[in-house]
Short mmCIF file of N, CA and C in Angstrom, two decimals:
data_model
loop_
_atom_site.label_atom_id
_atom_site.label_comp_id
_atom_site.label_asym_id
_atom_site.label_seq_id
_atom_site.Cartn_x
_atom_site.Cartn_y
_atom_site.Cartn_z
N MET A 1 -44.84 -10.74 39.15
CA MET A 1 -44.82 -10.61 37.71
C MET A 1 -43.77 -9.58 37.26
N ARG A 2 -43.74 -8.47 37.98
CA ARG A 2 -42.80 -7.42 37.62
C ARG A 2 -41.35 -7.90 37.79
N SER A 3 -41.06 -8.66 38.82
CA SER A 3 -39.69 -9.12 39.04
C SER A 3 -39.26 -10.10 37.96
N ARG A 4 -40.19 -10.88 37.44
CA ARG A 4 -39.85 -11.80 36.36
C ARG A 4 -39.45 -11.03 35.10
N GLY A 5 -40.12 -9.95 34.81
CA GLY A 5 -39.77 -9.11 33.67
C GLY A 5 -38.40 -8.48 33.84
N LEU A 6 -38.09 -8.06 35.05
CA LEU A 6 -36.77 -7.48 35.31
C LEU A 6 -35.67 -8.51 35.16
N VAL A 7 -35.94 -9.73 35.58
CA VAL A 7 -34.96 -10.80 35.44
C VAL A 7 -34.69 -11.07 33.97
N LEU A 8 -35.74 -11.10 33.15
CA LEU A 8 -35.57 -11.34 31.72
C LEU A 8 -34.77 -10.21 31.06
N VAL A 9 -35.05 -8.98 31.45
CA VAL A 9 -34.31 -7.84 30.91
C VAL A 9 -32.84 -7.94 31.33
N PHE A 10 -32.59 -8.32 32.57
CA PHE A 10 -31.23 -8.47 33.06
C PHE A 10 -30.48 -9.56 32.29
N ILE A 11 -31.13 -10.71 32.11
CA ILE A 11 -30.51 -11.81 31.38
C ILE A 11 -30.24 -11.42 29.93
N ALA A 12 -31.20 -10.76 29.31
CA ALA A 12 -31.01 -10.32 27.92
C ALA A 12 -29.84 -9.35 27.84
N GLY A 13 -29.69 -8.49 28.84
CA GLY A 13 -28.58 -7.55 28.87
C GLY A 13 -27.23 -8.25 29.00
N LEU A 14 -27.21 -9.36 29.71
CA LEU A 14 -25.97 -10.13 29.83
C LEU A 14 -25.62 -10.86 28.55
N LEU A 15 -26.62 -11.35 27.85
CA LEU A 15 -26.38 -12.12 26.64
C LEU A 15 -26.09 -11.25 25.43
N LEU A 16 -26.61 -10.06 25.41
CA LEU A 16 -26.45 -9.19 24.25
C LEU A 16 -25.00 -8.95 23.86
N PRO A 17 -24.12 -8.60 24.79
CA PRO A 17 -22.73 -8.36 24.38
C PRO A 17 -22.05 -9.60 23.81
N VAL A 18 -22.43 -10.79 24.26
CA VAL A 18 -21.82 -12.01 23.75
C VAL A 18 -22.14 -12.18 22.28
N GLY A 19 -23.36 -11.90 21.87
CA GLY A 19 -23.78 -12.09 20.49
C GLY A 19 -23.29 -11.01 19.54
N CYS A 20 -22.86 -9.89 20.07
CA CYS A 20 -22.50 -8.76 19.21
C CYS A 20 -21.00 -8.59 19.02
N GLY A 21 -20.21 -9.50 19.53
CA GLY A 21 -18.76 -9.37 19.40
C GLY A 21 -18.31 -9.59 17.97
N ALA A 22 -17.11 -9.16 17.70
CA ALA A 22 -16.52 -9.36 16.38
C ALA A 22 -16.26 -10.85 16.16
N PRO A 23 -16.42 -11.31 14.94
CA PRO A 23 -16.16 -12.74 14.68
C PRO A 23 -14.68 -13.06 14.84
N ASP A 24 -14.42 -14.29 15.24
CA ASP A 24 -13.04 -14.77 15.35
C ASP A 24 -12.57 -15.17 13.95
N ILE A 25 -11.62 -14.45 13.42
CA ILE A 25 -11.15 -14.71 12.05
C ILE A 25 -9.84 -15.49 12.03
N THR A 26 -9.42 -15.98 13.18
CA THR A 26 -8.15 -16.70 13.26
C THR A 26 -8.10 -17.86 12.28
N GLY A 27 -9.17 -18.65 12.22
CA GLY A 27 -9.21 -19.78 11.29
C GLY A 27 -9.18 -19.34 9.84
N ASP A 28 -9.91 -18.25 9.54
CA ASP A 28 -9.91 -17.72 8.18
C ASP A 28 -8.51 -17.24 7.77
N VAL A 29 -7.83 -16.59 8.70
CA VAL A 29 -6.47 -16.10 8.43
C VAL A 29 -5.53 -17.28 8.21
N SER A 30 -5.66 -18.31 9.02
CA SER A 30 -4.81 -19.50 8.89
C SER A 30 -5.05 -20.20 7.55
N ASP A 31 -6.32 -20.34 7.17
CA ASP A 31 -6.65 -20.96 5.88
C ASP A 31 -6.10 -20.15 4.72
N TYR A 32 -6.24 -18.82 4.82
CA TYR A 32 -5.73 -17.93 3.78
C TYR A 32 -4.21 -18.08 3.66
N ALA A 33 -3.52 -18.09 4.79
CA ALA A 33 -2.05 -18.24 4.78
C ALA A 33 -1.65 -19.56 4.15
N ALA A 34 -2.37 -20.62 4.47
CA ALA A 34 -2.05 -21.94 3.89
C ALA A 34 -2.25 -21.92 2.38
N ALA A 35 -3.31 -21.26 1.92
CA ALA A 35 -3.56 -21.19 0.47
C ALA A 35 -2.49 -20.36 -0.24
N VAL A 36 -2.10 -19.25 0.36
CA VAL A 36 -1.03 -18.42 -0.23
C VAL A 36 0.27 -19.21 -0.26
N ASN A 37 0.59 -19.88 0.84
CA ASN A 37 1.82 -20.68 0.89
C ASN A 37 1.79 -21.79 -0.15
N GLY A 38 0.65 -22.43 -0.33
CA GLY A 38 0.52 -23.48 -1.34
C GLY A 38 0.73 -22.93 -2.74
N SER A 39 0.21 -21.74 -2.99
CA SER A 39 0.39 -21.14 -4.32
C SER A 39 1.85 -20.77 -4.55
N ARG A 40 2.54 -20.36 -3.52
CA ARG A 40 3.96 -20.03 -3.67
C ARG A 40 4.78 -21.28 -3.98
N THR A 41 4.42 -22.38 -3.37
CA THR A 41 5.08 -23.65 -3.68
C THR A 41 4.88 -23.98 -5.15
N ARG A 42 3.65 -23.83 -5.63
CA ARG A 42 3.36 -24.10 -7.04
C ARG A 42 4.09 -23.12 -7.96
N GLN A 43 4.18 -21.86 -7.56
CA GLN A 43 4.92 -20.89 -8.37
C GLN A 43 6.36 -21.34 -8.55
N CYS A 44 6.93 -21.89 -7.52
CA CYS A 44 8.34 -22.30 -7.56
C CYS A 44 8.56 -23.55 -8.40
N ASP A 45 7.49 -24.25 -8.76
CA ASP A 45 7.65 -25.36 -9.71
C ASP A 45 8.21 -24.85 -11.03
N CYS A 46 7.91 -23.61 -11.34
CA CYS A 46 8.42 -22.97 -12.57
C CYS A 46 9.35 -21.80 -12.17
N HIS A 47 10.28 -22.10 -11.30
CA HIS A 47 11.17 -21.08 -10.72
C HIS A 47 11.90 -20.26 -11.76
N GLY A 48 12.25 -20.87 -12.89
CA GLY A 48 12.97 -20.14 -13.93
C GLY A 48 12.17 -18.97 -14.48
N LEU A 49 10.85 -19.12 -14.57
CA LEU A 49 10.01 -18.03 -15.05
C LEU A 49 10.00 -16.85 -14.09
N LEU A 50 10.32 -17.13 -12.85
CA LEU A 50 10.33 -16.08 -11.83
C LEU A 50 11.72 -15.52 -11.59
N GLY A 51 12.70 -16.02 -12.36
CA GLY A 51 14.06 -15.51 -12.26
C GLY A 51 14.92 -16.19 -11.21
N TYR A 52 14.49 -17.34 -10.75
CA TYR A 52 15.26 -18.08 -9.75
C TYR A 52 15.98 -19.25 -10.40
N ALA A 53 17.15 -19.58 -9.87
CA ALA A 53 17.95 -20.67 -10.42
C ALA A 53 17.48 -22.05 -9.96
N SER A 54 16.77 -22.09 -8.84
CA SER A 54 16.34 -23.38 -8.30
C SER A 54 15.04 -23.22 -7.52
N ILE A 55 14.41 -24.35 -7.24
CA ILE A 55 13.19 -24.33 -6.43
C ILE A 55 13.51 -23.80 -5.03
N GLY A 56 14.62 -24.25 -4.46
CA GLY A 56 15.01 -23.80 -3.13
C GLY A 56 15.22 -22.30 -3.06
N GLU A 57 15.91 -21.76 -4.08
CA GLU A 57 16.14 -20.32 -4.13
C GLU A 57 14.81 -19.58 -4.25
N CYS A 58 13.91 -20.13 -5.05
CA CYS A 58 12.59 -19.52 -5.24
C CYS A 58 11.81 -19.51 -3.92
N LYS A 59 11.79 -20.65 -3.24
CA LYS A 59 11.07 -20.73 -1.97
C LYS A 59 11.65 -19.76 -0.94
N ASP A 60 12.97 -19.64 -0.93
CA ASP A 60 13.60 -18.68 -0.03
C ASP A 60 13.21 -17.25 -0.42
N GLY A 61 13.17 -16.99 -1.71
CA GLY A 61 12.85 -15.65 -2.19
C GLY A 61 11.41 -15.25 -1.95
N LEU A 62 10.49 -16.17 -2.21
CA LEU A 62 9.07 -15.85 -2.02
C LEU A 62 8.68 -15.94 -0.55
N GLY A 63 9.31 -16.85 0.17
CA GLY A 63 9.01 -17.02 1.59
C GLY A 63 7.63 -17.62 1.82
N ASP A 64 7.31 -17.76 3.07
CA ASP A 64 6.01 -18.26 3.50
C ASP A 64 5.32 -17.20 4.33
N VAL A 65 4.01 -17.31 4.40
CA VAL A 65 3.26 -16.49 5.34
C VAL A 65 3.45 -17.16 6.70
N THR A 66 4.19 -16.51 7.56
CA THR A 66 4.55 -17.06 8.87
C THR A 66 3.49 -16.71 9.92
N GLN A 67 3.73 -17.14 11.14
CA GLN A 67 2.85 -16.75 12.25
C GLN A 67 2.86 -15.23 12.41
N ASP A 68 4.02 -14.62 12.22
CA ASP A 68 4.09 -13.16 12.30
C ASP A 68 3.25 -12.51 11.22
N GLY A 69 3.29 -13.08 10.02
CA GLY A 69 2.46 -12.57 8.93
C GLY A 69 0.98 -12.71 9.23
N GLN A 70 0.62 -13.83 9.82
CA GLN A 70 -0.78 -14.04 10.19
C GLN A 70 -1.21 -13.04 11.28
N ALA A 71 -0.33 -12.80 12.24
CA ALA A 71 -0.63 -11.82 13.28
C ALA A 71 -0.77 -10.42 12.67
N CYS A 72 0.05 -10.13 11.68
CA CYS A 72 -0.04 -8.85 10.98
C CYS A 72 -1.40 -8.70 10.29
N ILE A 73 -1.86 -9.77 9.64
CA ILE A 73 -3.17 -9.74 8.98
C ILE A 73 -4.27 -9.50 10.00
N GLU A 74 -4.20 -10.21 11.12
CA GLU A 74 -5.21 -10.02 12.16
C GLU A 74 -5.20 -8.59 12.68
N SER A 75 -4.01 -8.02 12.85
CA SER A 75 -3.90 -6.62 13.29
C SER A 75 -4.45 -5.67 12.23
N ALA A 76 -4.15 -5.96 10.97
CA ALA A 76 -4.64 -5.10 9.88
C ALA A 76 -6.16 -5.12 9.81
N LEU A 77 -6.75 -6.21 10.24
CA LEU A 77 -8.21 -6.34 10.19
C LEU A 77 -8.88 -6.02 11.52
N ALA A 78 -8.12 -5.55 12.50
CA ALA A 78 -8.71 -5.19 13.79
C ALA A 78 -9.78 -4.12 13.58
N GLY A 79 -10.95 -4.39 14.08
CA GLY A 79 -12.09 -3.49 13.88
C GLY A 79 -12.82 -3.75 12.58
N GLU A 80 -12.25 -4.57 11.72
CA GLU A 80 -12.84 -4.90 10.42
C GLU A 80 -13.06 -6.41 10.30
N GLU A 81 -13.21 -7.09 11.45
CA GLU A 81 -13.30 -8.55 11.43
C GLU A 81 -14.47 -9.07 10.59
N GLU A 82 -15.61 -8.41 10.67
CA GLU A 82 -16.75 -8.87 9.88
C GLU A 82 -16.45 -8.79 8.39
N ARG A 83 -15.84 -7.71 7.98
CA ARG A 83 -15.48 -7.56 6.57
C ARG A 83 -14.40 -8.57 6.19
N GLY A 84 -13.45 -8.78 7.10
CA GLY A 84 -12.41 -9.78 6.87
C GLY A 84 -12.99 -11.17 6.73
N ALA A 85 -14.02 -11.47 7.53
CA ALA A 85 -14.67 -12.78 7.47
C ALA A 85 -15.40 -12.96 6.14
N GLU A 86 -15.72 -11.88 5.47
CA GLU A 86 -16.30 -11.95 4.12
C GLU A 86 -15.21 -12.16 3.07
N PHE A 87 -14.14 -11.40 3.19
CA PHE A 87 -13.09 -11.42 2.17
C PHE A 87 -12.21 -12.66 2.21
N LEU A 88 -11.75 -13.03 3.39
CA LEU A 88 -10.73 -14.08 3.50
C LEU A 88 -11.13 -15.43 2.90
N PRO A 89 -12.33 -15.95 3.15
CA PRO A 89 -12.68 -17.24 2.52
C PRO A 89 -12.71 -17.15 0.99
N CYS A 90 -13.17 -16.03 0.48
CA CYS A 90 -13.19 -15.84 -0.98
C CYS A 90 -11.76 -15.78 -1.52
N ALA A 91 -10.90 -15.05 -0.84
CA ALA A 91 -9.50 -14.94 -1.26
C ALA A 91 -8.79 -16.29 -1.16
N THR A 92 -9.13 -17.06 -0.13
CA THR A 92 -8.56 -18.39 0.03
C THR A 92 -8.93 -19.27 -1.16
N THR A 93 -10.19 -19.22 -1.55
CA THR A 93 -10.65 -19.99 -2.71
C THR A 93 -9.94 -19.52 -3.97
N ALA A 94 -9.73 -18.22 -4.10
CA ALA A 94 -9.03 -17.67 -5.27
C ALA A 94 -7.59 -18.20 -5.33
N TYR A 95 -6.91 -18.23 -4.20
CA TYR A 95 -5.53 -18.73 -4.18
C TYR A 95 -5.48 -20.24 -4.43
N MET A 96 -6.49 -20.96 -3.97
CA MET A 96 -6.53 -22.40 -4.25
C MET A 96 -6.72 -22.64 -5.75
N GLY A 97 -7.57 -21.82 -6.38
CA GLY A 97 -7.74 -21.90 -7.83
C GLY A 97 -6.46 -21.55 -8.57
N TYR A 98 -5.75 -20.57 -8.05
CA TYR A 98 -4.46 -20.18 -8.62
C TYR A 98 -3.48 -21.34 -8.55
N SER A 99 -3.43 -22.01 -7.41
CA SER A 99 -2.55 -23.18 -7.27
C SER A 99 -2.90 -24.26 -8.27
N ASP A 100 -4.20 -24.51 -8.44
CA ASP A 100 -4.64 -25.52 -9.41
C ASP A 100 -4.23 -25.13 -10.83
N CYS A 101 -4.39 -23.85 -11.14
CA CYS A 101 -4.01 -23.35 -12.46
C CYS A 101 -2.51 -23.52 -12.68
N LEU A 102 -1.72 -23.17 -11.68
CA LEU A 102 -0.27 -23.32 -11.79
C LEU A 102 0.13 -24.78 -11.92
N ALA A 103 -0.56 -25.66 -11.21
CA ALA A 103 -0.24 -27.09 -11.28
C ALA A 103 -0.49 -27.65 -12.67
N ALA A 104 -1.44 -27.07 -13.38
CA ALA A 104 -1.75 -27.53 -14.73
C ALA A 104 -0.70 -27.06 -15.75
N ASN A 105 0.14 -26.12 -15.36
CA ASN A 105 1.16 -25.57 -16.24
C ASN A 105 2.44 -26.41 -16.14
N VAL A 106 2.33 -27.67 -16.51
CA VAL A 106 3.46 -28.61 -16.34
C VAL A 106 4.66 -28.26 -17.21
N ASN A 107 4.46 -27.55 -18.30
CA ASN A 107 5.56 -27.18 -19.18
C ASN A 107 6.16 -25.82 -18.84
N CYS A 108 5.66 -25.21 -17.77
CA CYS A 108 6.16 -23.90 -17.34
C CYS A 108 6.10 -22.87 -18.47
N ASP A 109 4.97 -22.82 -19.12
CA ASP A 109 4.74 -21.88 -20.20
C ASP A 109 4.46 -20.49 -19.60
N GLU A 110 5.19 -19.50 -20.06
CA GLU A 110 5.05 -18.16 -19.50
C GLU A 110 3.66 -17.57 -19.73
N SER A 111 3.08 -17.81 -20.89
CA SER A 111 1.74 -17.27 -21.14
C SER A 111 0.71 -17.92 -20.23
N ALA A 112 0.89 -19.20 -19.92
CA ALA A 112 -0.02 -19.88 -18.99
C ALA A 112 0.12 -19.29 -17.59
N LEU A 113 1.35 -19.00 -17.18
CA LEU A 113 1.58 -18.37 -15.88
C LEU A 113 0.88 -17.02 -15.82
N MET A 114 0.98 -16.25 -16.90
CA MET A 114 0.34 -14.94 -16.94
C MET A 114 -1.18 -15.06 -16.87
N LEU A 115 -1.73 -16.07 -17.55
CA LEU A 115 -3.18 -16.29 -17.49
C LEU A 115 -3.62 -16.67 -16.07
N CYS A 116 -2.85 -17.52 -15.42
CA CYS A 116 -3.16 -17.91 -14.04
C CYS A 116 -3.14 -16.69 -13.11
N THR A 117 -2.12 -15.86 -13.27
CA THR A 117 -1.98 -14.68 -12.43
C THR A 117 -3.11 -13.69 -12.69
N SER A 118 -3.48 -13.53 -13.94
CA SER A 118 -4.59 -12.65 -14.29
C SER A 118 -5.90 -13.16 -13.69
N ALA A 119 -6.10 -14.47 -13.77
CA ALA A 119 -7.32 -15.07 -13.20
C ALA A 119 -7.35 -14.89 -11.68
N LEU A 120 -6.20 -14.99 -11.03
CA LEU A 120 -6.13 -14.75 -9.59
C LEU A 120 -6.54 -13.32 -9.27
N ASP A 121 -5.96 -12.36 -9.98
CA ASP A 121 -6.29 -10.95 -9.74
C ASP A 121 -7.78 -10.69 -9.94
N THR A 122 -8.34 -11.26 -10.99
CA THR A 122 -9.77 -11.09 -11.26
C THR A 122 -10.61 -11.68 -10.13
N ALA A 123 -10.23 -12.88 -9.69
CA ALA A 123 -10.97 -13.54 -8.61
C ALA A 123 -10.88 -12.74 -7.31
N LEU A 124 -9.71 -12.23 -6.99
CA LEU A 124 -9.55 -11.44 -5.76
C LEU A 124 -10.34 -10.14 -5.84
N ASP A 125 -10.33 -9.50 -7.00
CA ASP A 125 -11.09 -8.26 -7.17
C ASP A 125 -12.59 -8.50 -7.07
N ALA A 126 -13.04 -9.70 -7.41
CA ALA A 126 -14.46 -10.03 -7.37
C ALA A 126 -14.95 -10.34 -5.95
N CYS A 127 -14.03 -10.58 -5.03
CA CYS A 127 -14.43 -10.87 -3.65
C CYS A 127 -15.05 -9.62 -3.02
N SER A 128 -16.11 -9.83 -2.23
CA SER A 128 -16.66 -8.69 -1.51
C SER A 128 -15.60 -8.21 -0.52
N GLU A 129 -15.64 -6.94 -0.24
CA GLU A 129 -14.67 -6.32 0.67
C GLU A 129 -13.25 -6.36 0.11
N SER A 130 -13.13 -6.37 -1.22
CA SER A 130 -11.80 -6.49 -1.84
C SER A 130 -10.91 -5.28 -1.55
N ASP A 131 -11.50 -4.20 -1.03
CA ASP A 131 -10.67 -3.06 -0.67
C ASP A 131 -9.74 -3.36 0.51
N LEU A 132 -9.98 -4.48 1.19
CA LEU A 132 -9.09 -4.91 2.28
C LEU A 132 -7.82 -5.56 1.75
N ARG A 133 -7.82 -5.89 0.49
CA ARG A 133 -6.73 -6.66 -0.12
C ARG A 133 -5.36 -6.03 0.12
N GLY A 134 -5.24 -4.75 -0.09
CA GLY A 134 -3.94 -4.08 0.05
C GLY A 134 -3.37 -4.18 1.45
N SER A 135 -4.21 -3.97 2.46
CA SER A 135 -3.71 -4.04 3.83
C SER A 135 -3.35 -5.46 4.22
N ILE A 136 -4.05 -6.44 3.66
CA ILE A 136 -3.73 -7.85 3.93
C ILE A 136 -2.44 -8.24 3.21
N GLU A 137 -2.33 -7.88 1.94
CA GLU A 137 -1.16 -8.25 1.16
C GLU A 137 0.11 -7.57 1.66
N ALA A 138 -0.03 -6.45 2.34
CA ALA A 138 1.14 -5.78 2.92
C ALA A 138 1.80 -6.64 3.99
N CYS A 139 1.05 -7.59 4.53
CA CYS A 139 1.57 -8.48 5.57
C CYS A 139 2.25 -9.71 5.00
N LEU A 140 2.16 -9.89 3.70
CA LEU A 140 2.72 -11.09 3.08
C LEU A 140 4.18 -10.86 2.76
#
């Protein structure tokens, strides 16, 4: 009987570290990057409002969140993966809403752009763990 109890304690000790690891946020980072990149594409639909002469110039100027940018985000969140797993899906949804708002601005109205940008900022600030925003955006 005593050996069975020791076996259970040993097995529990082996399983415990597996369950307590930091969450894998790679997918969340990838989704976030895709949403940011999509919003940048939409921003460039109204490139003139951003001071660019063409869509191509705008896309070059704004750039994309690259693999290096994603690696930077993962590094910035090292040790903060649980908090990142809270913030990133919310921020992804915020950027998707921003893209939708920009897509509705078919006449490239500056006040509509400002409203979309304000709504994005409000949505990002409302995300839990929004204090991570600065370190994440530094990678963009």
